[in-house]
Short mmCIF file of C-alpha atoms in Angstrom, two decimals:
data_model
loop_
_atom_site.label_atom_id
_atom_site.label_comp_id
_atom_site.label_asym_id
_atom_site.label_seq_id
_atom_site.Cartn_x
_atom_site.Cartn_y
_atom_site.Cartn_z
CA UNK A 1 0.00 0.00 0.00
CA UNK A 2 1.84 3.07 -1.31
CA UNK A 3 -0.75 5.69 -2.35
CA UNK A 4 -3.48 7.67 -0.62
CA UNK A 5 -5.99 6.45 -3.22
CA UNK A 6 -5.24 2.86 -2.18
CA UNK A 7 -5.51 3.88 1.46
CA UNK A 8 -9.01 5.29 1.05
CA UNK A 9 -10.31 2.17 -0.65
CA UNK A 10 -10.39 0.69 2.87
CA UNK A 11 -13.87 1.61 4.13
CA UNK A 12 -13.04 1.42 7.83
CA UNK A 13 -10.07 3.73 7.39
CA UNK A 14 -12.29 6.25 5.56
CA UNK A 15 -14.68 6.22 8.50
CA UNK A 16 -11.88 6.52 11.06
CA UNK A 17 -10.46 9.44 9.05
CA UNK A 18 -13.86 11.17 8.82
CA UNK A 19 -14.54 10.76 12.55
CA UNK A 20 -11.10 12.17 13.37
CA UNK A 21 -11.66 15.15 11.05
CA UNK A 22 -15.02 15.95 12.68
CA UNK A 23 -13.52 15.62 16.17
CA UNK A 24 -10.55 17.89 15.40
CA UNK A 25 -12.78 20.52 13.77
CA UNK A 26 -15.07 20.44 16.82
CA UNK A 27 -12.14 20.74 19.20
CA UNK A 28 -10.51 23.71 17.47
CA UNK A 29 -13.82 25.53 16.97
CA UNK A 30 -14.88 25.10 20.61
CA UNK A 31 -11.38 25.96 21.87
CA UNK A 32 -11.53 29.29 20.07
CA UNK A 33 -15.00 29.97 21.44
CA UNK A 34 -13.91 29.07 24.97
CA UNK A 35 -10.78 31.20 24.69
CA UNK A 36 -12.87 34.15 23.53
CA UNK A 37 -15.35 33.63 26.37
CA UNK A 38 -12.59 33.22 28.98
CA UNK A 39 -10.76 36.38 27.91
CA UNK A 40 -13.97 38.40 27.82
CA UNK A 41 -14.83 37.17 31.32
CA UNK A 42 -11.43 37.39 33.03
CA UNK A 43 -9.13 39.51 30.88
CA UNK A 44 -6.39 37.02 31.79
CA UNK A 45 -4.01 35.92 29.03
CA UNK A 46 -2.84 32.99 31.19
CA UNK A 47 -6.34 31.63 31.79
CA UNK A 48 -7.17 32.13 28.12
CA UNK A 49 -4.10 30.15 27.05
CA UNK A 50 -4.91 27.39 29.53
CA UNK A 51 -8.51 27.20 28.33
CA UNK A 52 -7.32 26.71 24.75
CA UNK A 53 -4.11 24.72 25.11
CA UNK A 54 -3.91 23.38 28.66
CA UNK A 55 -6.03 20.25 28.17
CA UNK A 56 -3.08 18.01 27.14
CA UNK A 57 -1.73 18.29 30.68
CA UNK A 58 -4.52 15.89 31.66
CA UNK A 59 -2.61 13.32 29.63
CA UNK A 60 -0.08 13.07 32.45
CA UNK A 61 -2.79 11.79 34.78
CA UNK A 62 -4.13 9.49 32.08
CA UNK A 63 -0.68 8.01 31.45
CA UNK A 64 -0.25 7.22 35.15
CA UNK A 65 -3.68 5.72 35.82
CA UNK A 66 -5.89 4.03 33.21
CA UNK A 67 -3.89 4.26 29.96
CA UNK A 68 -4.17 0.45 29.69
CA UNK A 69 -7.86 0.96 28.81
CA UNK A 70 -6.69 1.60 25.23
CA UNK A 71 -5.99 -2.16 25.01
CA UNK A 72 -8.42 -3.57 27.60
CA UNK A 73 -11.50 -2.15 25.86
CA UNK A 74 -12.57 -3.15 22.33
CA UNK A 75 -11.30 -0.33 20.05
CA UNK A 76 -14.72 0.78 18.77
CA UNK A 77 -16.08 0.89 22.30
CA UNK A 78 -13.09 2.90 23.55
CA UNK A 79 -13.34 5.47 20.77
CA UNK A 80 -17.14 5.69 21.07
CA UNK A 81 -16.79 6.34 24.80
CA UNK A 82 -14.34 9.17 24.18
CA UNK A 83 -16.60 10.65 21.48
CA UNK A 84 -19.65 10.46 23.76
CA UNK A 85 -17.85 12.16 26.66
CA UNK A 86 -16.62 14.88 24.29
CA UNK A 87 -20.20 15.36 22.99
CA UNK A 88 -21.59 15.74 26.53
CA UNK A 89 -18.72 18.06 27.45
CA UNK A 90 -19.40 20.24 24.42
CA UNK A 91 -23.08 20.42 25.30
CA UNK A 92 -22.21 21.56 28.83
CA UNK A 93 -19.93 24.29 27.46
CA UNK A 94 -22.89 25.59 25.45
CA UNK A 95 -24.85 26.28 28.67
CA UNK A 96 -24.88 30.06 29.34
CA UNK A 97 -23.84 31.07 32.83
CA UNK A 98 -21.79 27.95 33.56
CA UNK A 99 -19.08 29.03 36.04
CA UNK A 100 -15.54 29.24 34.70
CA UNK A 101 -14.26 26.64 37.19
CA UNK A 102 -16.89 24.22 35.88
CA UNK A 103 -15.83 24.89 32.29
CA UNK A 104 -12.23 24.04 33.20
CA UNK A 105 -13.40 20.90 35.00
CA UNK A 106 -15.26 19.81 31.86
CA UNK A 107 -12.13 20.41 29.76
CA UNK A 108 -10.03 18.25 32.06
CA UNK A 109 -12.56 15.39 32.23
CA UNK A 110 -12.93 15.27 28.44
CA UNK A 111 -9.14 15.44 27.99
CA UNK A 112 -8.59 12.73 30.60
CA UNK A 113 -10.98 10.29 28.91
CA UNK A 114 -9.42 11.12 25.55
CA UNK A 115 -5.93 10.51 26.90
CA UNK A 116 -6.71 6.99 28.14
CA UNK A 117 -8.56 5.89 24.99
CA UNK A 118 -6.74 7.85 22.28
CA UNK A 119 -4.07 5.19 21.80
CA UNK A 120 -6.79 2.85 20.53
CA UNK A 121 -7.24 5.11 17.48
CA UNK A 122 -3.59 4.95 16.44
CA UNK A 123 -3.32 1.22 17.11
CA UNK A 124 -6.50 0.65 15.10
CA UNK A 125 -4.75 2.08 12.03
CA UNK A 126 -2.35 -0.83 12.26
CA UNK A 127 -5.24 -3.31 12.57
CA UNK A 128 -7.33 -1.90 9.73
CA UNK A 129 -4.61 -1.55 7.10
CA UNK A 130 -2.52 -4.26 5.42
CA UNK A 131 0.97 -4.97 6.77
CA UNK A 132 3.27 -2.00 6.23
CA UNK A 133 0.40 0.49 5.94
CA UNK A 134 0.80 2.23 9.31
CA UNK A 135 3.10 5.06 8.21
CA UNK A 136 0.93 5.95 5.20
CA UNK A 137 -2.20 5.79 7.36
CA UNK A 138 -0.69 7.86 10.14
CA UNK A 139 0.60 10.34 7.56
CA UNK A 140 -2.94 10.79 6.23
CA UNK A 141 -4.28 11.26 9.76
CA UNK A 142 -1.57 13.84 10.51
CA UNK A 143 -2.47 15.73 7.36
CA UNK A 144 -6.13 15.71 8.41
CA UNK A 145 -5.22 17.10 11.83
CA UNK A 146 -3.26 19.98 10.30
CA UNK A 147 -5.91 20.82 7.73
CA UNK A 148 -8.80 20.61 10.18
CA UNK A 149 -6.98 22.72 12.76
CA UNK A 150 -6.48 25.44 10.18
CA UNK A 151 -10.07 25.10 8.96
CA UNK A 152 -11.45 24.87 12.50
CA UNK A 153 -9.68 27.98 13.75
CA UNK A 154 -10.53 29.85 10.55
CA UNK A 155 -14.19 28.86 10.62
CA UNK A 156 -14.38 29.50 14.37
CA UNK A 157 -13.00 32.99 13.87
CA UNK A 158 -15.58 33.74 11.20
CA UNK A 159 -18.42 32.28 13.24
CA UNK A 160 -17.51 34.42 16.22
CA UNK A 161 -18.04 37.49 14.03
CA UNK A 162 -21.70 36.52 13.51
CA UNK A 163 -22.50 34.31 16.51
CA UNK A 164 -21.88 34.43 20.22
CA UNK A 165 -19.56 31.80 21.82
CA UNK A 166 -22.50 29.70 23.03
CA UNK A 167 -23.84 29.35 19.48
CA UNK A 168 -20.35 28.38 18.27
CA UNK A 169 -20.32 25.70 20.98
CA UNK A 170 -23.55 24.44 19.40
CA UNK A 171 -21.80 24.06 16.03
CA UNK A 172 -19.03 22.11 17.77
CA UNK A 173 -21.63 19.85 19.41
CA UNK A 174 -23.06 19.03 15.97
CA UNK A 175 -19.59 18.08 14.77
CA UNK A 176 -19.09 15.94 17.89
CA UNK A 177 -22.34 14.13 17.08
CA UNK A 178 -21.06 13.36 13.58
CA UNK A 179 -17.81 11.98 15.04
CA UNK A 180 -19.73 9.76 17.48
CA UNK A 181 -22.12 8.43 14.83
CA UNK A 182 -19.36 7.61 12.34
CA UNK A 183 -17.28 5.94 15.05
CA UNK A 184 -20.18 3.85 16.37
CA UNK A 185 -21.62 2.76 13.04
CA UNK A 186 -18.62 3.01 10.69
CA UNK A 187 -16.13 0.80 12.53
CA UNK A 188 -16.26 -2.96 12.96
CA UNK A 189 -16.27 -4.32 16.48
CA UNK A 190 -13.05 -6.07 17.40
CA UNK A 191 -11.98 -7.92 20.49
CA UNK A 192 -9.84 -6.09 23.02
CA UNK A 193 -6.10 -6.55 22.45
CA UNK A 194 -5.64 -7.66 26.02
CA UNK A 195 -7.85 -9.83 28.21
CA UNK A 196 -6.59 -8.04 31.31
CA UNK A 197 -8.83 -5.47 32.97
CA UNK A 198 -7.75 -1.84 32.75
CA UNK A 199 -6.19 -0.76 36.02
CA UNK A 200 -3.63 1.66 37.37
CA UNK A 201 -1.43 -1.28 38.37
CA UNK A 202 -1.39 -2.68 34.84
CA UNK A 203 -0.83 0.76 33.32
CA UNK A 204 2.18 1.42 35.54
CA UNK A 205 3.57 -2.08 35.03
CA UNK A 206 3.56 -1.73 31.23
CA UNK A 207 4.93 1.81 31.47
CA UNK A 208 7.82 0.50 33.57
CA UNK A 209 8.46 -2.32 31.09
CA UNK A 210 8.57 0.13 28.21
CA UNK A 211 10.81 2.55 30.05
CA UNK A 212 13.25 -0.15 31.17
CA UNK A 213 13.70 -1.46 27.63
CA UNK A 214 16.58 0.67 26.20
CA UNK A 215 15.21 0.82 22.65
CA UNK A 216 11.71 1.94 23.68
CA UNK A 217 13.09 4.45 26.16
CA UNK A 218 15.35 5.94 23.49
CA UNK A 219 12.50 6.15 20.99
CA UNK A 220 10.22 7.90 23.47
CA UNK A 221 12.87 10.46 24.41
CA UNK A 222 13.68 11.13 20.76
CA UNK A 223 9.97 11.53 19.96
CA UNK A 224 9.24 13.84 22.89
CA UNK A 225 12.15 16.18 23.60
CA UNK A 226 13.66 17.67 20.40
CA UNK A 227 10.26 18.34 18.79
CA UNK A 228 8.85 19.69 22.05
CA UNK A 229 11.62 22.30 22.21
CA UNK A 230 10.88 23.33 18.61
CA UNK A 231 7.21 23.73 19.52
CA UNK A 232 8.56 26.13 22.15
CA UNK A 233 10.02 28.14 19.25
CA UNK A 234 6.59 28.23 17.63
CA UNK A 235 5.00 29.34 20.90
CA UNK A 236 6.92 32.61 20.52
CA UNK A 237 5.54 33.46 17.08
CA UNK A 238 2.93 35.78 18.56
CA UNK A 239 5.38 37.81 20.70
CA UNK A 240 7.78 37.90 17.75
CA UNK A 241 5.45 38.85 14.91
CA UNK A 242 2.42 40.31 16.68
CA UNK A 243 -0.67 40.48 14.50
CA UNK A 244 1.30 38.91 11.63
CA UNK A 245 1.98 35.74 13.61
CA UNK A 246 -0.74 33.95 11.69
CA UNK A 247 1.53 33.92 8.65
CA UNK A 248 4.19 32.08 10.65
CA UNK A 249 1.69 29.54 11.98
CA UNK A 250 0.36 28.96 8.46
CA UNK A 251 3.89 28.47 7.11
CA UNK A 252 4.65 25.97 9.88
CA UNK A 253 1.42 24.07 9.20
CA UNK A 254 2.25 23.90 5.48
CA UNK A 255 5.70 22.54 6.31
CA UNK A 256 4.24 19.84 8.55
CA UNK A 257 1.75 18.78 5.88
CA UNK A 258 4.53 18.68 3.27
CA UNK A 259 6.73 16.51 5.46
CA UNK A 260 3.94 14.08 6.29
CA UNK A 261 3.03 13.66 2.62
CA UNK A 262 6.64 13.24 1.46
CA UNK A 263 7.61 10.74 4.13
CA UNK A 264 4.33 8.85 4.31
CA UNK A 265 3.56 8.70 0.59
CA UNK A 266 6.81 8.86 -1.39
CA UNK A 267 9.55 7.24 0.72
CA UNK A 268 10.02 3.50 0.91
CA UNK A 269 10.59 1.90 4.34
CA UNK A 270 14.34 1.78 3.69
CA UNK A 271 14.40 5.42 2.58
CA UNK A 272 12.37 6.49 5.63
CA UNK A 273 14.95 4.82 7.81
CA UNK A 274 17.82 6.67 6.09
CA UNK A 275 16.06 10.02 6.41
CA UNK A 276 15.44 9.83 10.16
CA UNK A 277 18.59 11.73 11.15
CA UNK A 278 18.46 14.39 8.37
CA UNK A 279 14.83 15.15 9.22
CA UNK A 280 15.59 15.38 12.94
CA UNK A 281 18.40 17.85 12.21
CA UNK A 282 16.16 19.81 9.84
CA UNK A 283 13.73 20.44 12.68
CA UNK A 284 15.90 22.75 14.88
CA UNK A 285 18.70 24.01 12.58
CA UNK A 286 16.70 26.57 10.51
CA UNK A 287 15.52 28.31 13.70
CA UNK A 288 19.13 29.30 14.47
CA UNK A 289 18.57 32.01 11.84
CA UNK A 290 16.55 33.83 14.53
CA UNK A 291 19.88 34.90 16.05
CA UNK A 292 19.82 37.75 13.53
CA UNK A 293 16.14 38.64 14.04
CA UNK A 294 14.85 37.78 10.53
CA UNK A 295 12.09 39.71 8.87
CA UNK A 296 8.70 38.14 8.30
CA UNK A 297 9.38 36.59 4.85
CA UNK A 298 12.58 34.88 6.01
CA UNK A 299 10.96 33.83 9.30
CA UNK A 300 8.11 32.24 7.32
CA UNK A 301 10.61 30.31 5.19
CA UNK A 302 12.38 29.14 8.36
CA UNK A 303 9.11 27.92 9.88
CA UNK A 304 8.09 26.14 6.67
CA UNK A 305 11.42 24.34 6.12
CA UNK A 306 11.93 23.41 9.77
CA UNK A 307 8.42 21.99 10.17
CA UNK A 308 9.08 19.42 7.46
CA UNK A 309 11.35 17.80 10.07
CA UNK A 310 8.37 16.88 12.26
CA UNK A 311 7.82 14.00 9.81
CA UNK A 312 10.75 12.16 11.45
CA UNK A 313 8.21 10.99 14.03
CA UNK A 314 6.58 8.67 11.45
CA UNK A 315 9.48 6.20 11.05
CA UNK A 316 10.25 6.48 14.76
CA UNK A 317 6.68 5.47 15.59
CA UNK A 318 7.07 2.62 13.12
CA UNK A 319 10.08 1.41 15.07
CA UNK A 320 8.20 1.79 18.35
CA UNK A 321 5.35 -0.42 17.15
CA UNK A 322 7.85 -2.99 15.91
CA UNK A 323 9.39 -3.30 19.37
CA UNK A 324 6.19 -3.36 21.39
CA UNK A 325 3.96 -6.32 22.31
CA UNK A 326 0.88 -6.41 20.06
CA UNK A 327 -1.42 -6.65 23.09
CA UNK A 328 -0.12 -3.28 24.34
CA UNK A 329 -0.05 -1.27 21.10
CA UNK A 330 -2.83 1.06 22.28
CA UNK A 331 -0.97 1.95 25.49
CA UNK A 332 2.36 2.22 23.67
CA UNK A 333 1.02 4.76 21.16
CA UNK A 334 -1.13 6.48 23.78
CA UNK A 335 1.95 7.01 25.95
CA UNK A 336 3.77 8.47 22.96
CA UNK A 337 0.91 10.86 22.18
CA UNK A 338 0.36 11.95 25.79
CA UNK A 339 4.08 12.44 26.38
CA UNK A 340 4.42 14.43 23.17
CA UNK A 341 1.52 16.75 24.01
CA UNK A 342 2.70 17.23 27.59
CA UNK A 343 6.24 17.96 26.43
CA UNK A 344 4.95 20.54 24.00
CA UNK A 345 2.92 22.26 26.71
CA UNK A 346 5.90 22.31 29.11
CA UNK A 347 8.29 23.59 26.42
CA UNK A 348 5.80 26.29 25.42
CA UNK A 349 5.76 27.44 29.06
CA UNK A 350 9.57 27.37 29.13
CA UNK A 351 9.61 29.48 25.97
CA UNK A 352 7.39 32.06 27.64
CA UNK A 353 9.70 32.24 30.65
CA UNK A 354 12.76 32.70 28.43
CA UNK A 355 11.04 35.42 26.40
CA UNK A 356 10.37 37.32 29.64
CA UNK A 357 14.11 37.69 30.29
CA UNK A 358 15.58 37.62 26.76
CA UNK A 359 14.78 39.24 23.45
CA UNK A 360 12.23 37.05 21.69
CA UNK A 361 14.47 36.19 18.73
CA UNK A 362 17.27 35.14 21.08
CA UNK A 363 14.86 32.94 23.04
CA UNK A 364 13.80 31.22 19.80
CA UNK A 365 17.44 30.63 18.82
CA UNK A 366 18.27 29.33 22.33
CA UNK A 367 15.42 26.82 22.20
CA UNK A 368 16.58 25.71 18.75
CA UNK A 369 20.10 25.25 20.11
CA UNK A 370 18.75 23.18 23.00
CA UNK A 371 16.76 21.05 20.56
CA UNK A 372 19.84 20.50 18.38
CA UNK A 373 21.94 19.57 21.41
CA UNK A 374 19.26 17.18 22.64
CA UNK A 375 19.09 15.58 19.19
CA UNK A 376 22.86 15.05 19.16
CA UNK A 377 22.85 13.54 22.66
CA UNK A 378 19.92 11.20 22.01
CA UNK A 379 20.84 10.01 18.50
CA UNK A 380 23.29 7.25 19.58
CA UNK A 381 20.46 5.54 21.47
CA UNK A 382 18.59 4.99 18.18
CA UNK A 383 21.32 2.76 16.75
CA UNK A 384 19.79 -0.45 18.07
CA UNK A 385 16.16 0.35 17.26
CA UNK A 386 16.13 -0.43 13.54
CA UNK A 387 13.81 -3.39 12.90
CA UNK A 388 14.50 -6.04 10.29
CA UNK A 389 11.70 -6.15 7.66
CA UNK A 390 9.47 -9.21 7.70
CA UNK A 391 6.04 -10.07 6.35
CA UNK A 392 3.30 -9.63 8.94
CA UNK A 393 0.13 -11.67 9.26
CA UNK A 394 -3.36 -10.26 9.10
CA UNK A 395 -4.00 -10.58 12.80
CA UNK A 396 -2.00 -9.11 15.66
CA UNK A 397 1.11 -7.93 13.85
CA UNK A 398 3.68 -5.20 13.84
CA UNK A 399 3.78 -2.58 11.14
CA UNK A 400 6.77 -3.82 9.17
CA UNK A 401 8.94 -5.90 11.37
CA UNK A 402 9.31 -8.63 13.95
CA UNK A 403 8.84 -7.69 17.57
CA UNK A 404 11.58 -7.19 20.11
CA UNK A 405 9.33 -6.40 23.00
CA UNK A 406 10.06 -5.30 26.52
#
């Protein structure tokens, strides 16, 4: 399976893709409405940022408690549960007069449920598609996330011109209903990957197994830290460019989409493996140009070129799946996603602290230097993570290789 047209001949993948698109559009639209409402109510930039971007911090709690639910529940049931909770949460946000503390509580509950079931979505890609299809499928999902974020924020901004935030929440609820319906009726029921009951003990036991295995630990660190520091660079676009920051965000989004398409669609497994290091270096190096305080056109080019490097996560995820036990794929990918989102939130906060004491362009360059240094320090640990290609079976299988599990 090498082309997107082949990918979308698989009906279940089309439905998973559509449900994800509707969910992302709902999330971005409601986040903008909530941010607008929070700022109008409090005037606090910190609370506004937390209302829009703080939800991933709930992933820390999810990773330490019931993350094993991604494998202990049948995938369709896990994703339907998350979609239903998100639908109810969106409906509560649409209630006028709901106290701000209650709105934040709703955000955290929805994010928590999503963090413990989200791994089921990424593992399901590997189950739905033929052997070797994970990278192409994940590439398509990444593209959908980028496009729907841009569309969701753009549409949300337009809607807020004509509607109040509560009415925009209503639009998001409708999108959540679409996501729930497509998930419930568009996916085939499968047995849970693990017969064990979801529990904090099991979650922590598997987390410890993964962390103790040198290859998995190295892959997680390489997936979380360098890219998180570069997201810190992006978090300073607004202080750097002011009202023109949208051009920088758009350039970065275009670069991410380009990288996902190139790596997921046009590179063979062997070529993806060879391009891991160049892509990881491409991620931080262009941002060193910020040492000279580039103008907007050059800064846009930097953001576009650097963001292509985010595509290095695709072959690294492929390696992670190849090393992990099939019965824990949901937790393995859920831990990756939660750790990535948490790292990005922490690095964005670090970026803000640096920009309070340094010129913004120096803070961006410093974060890029830290990312480059981290990449250099962590790269040797990837030497033993390359899987040997084998042919998988149609059942519980790895993406492209035999398993060297923890």
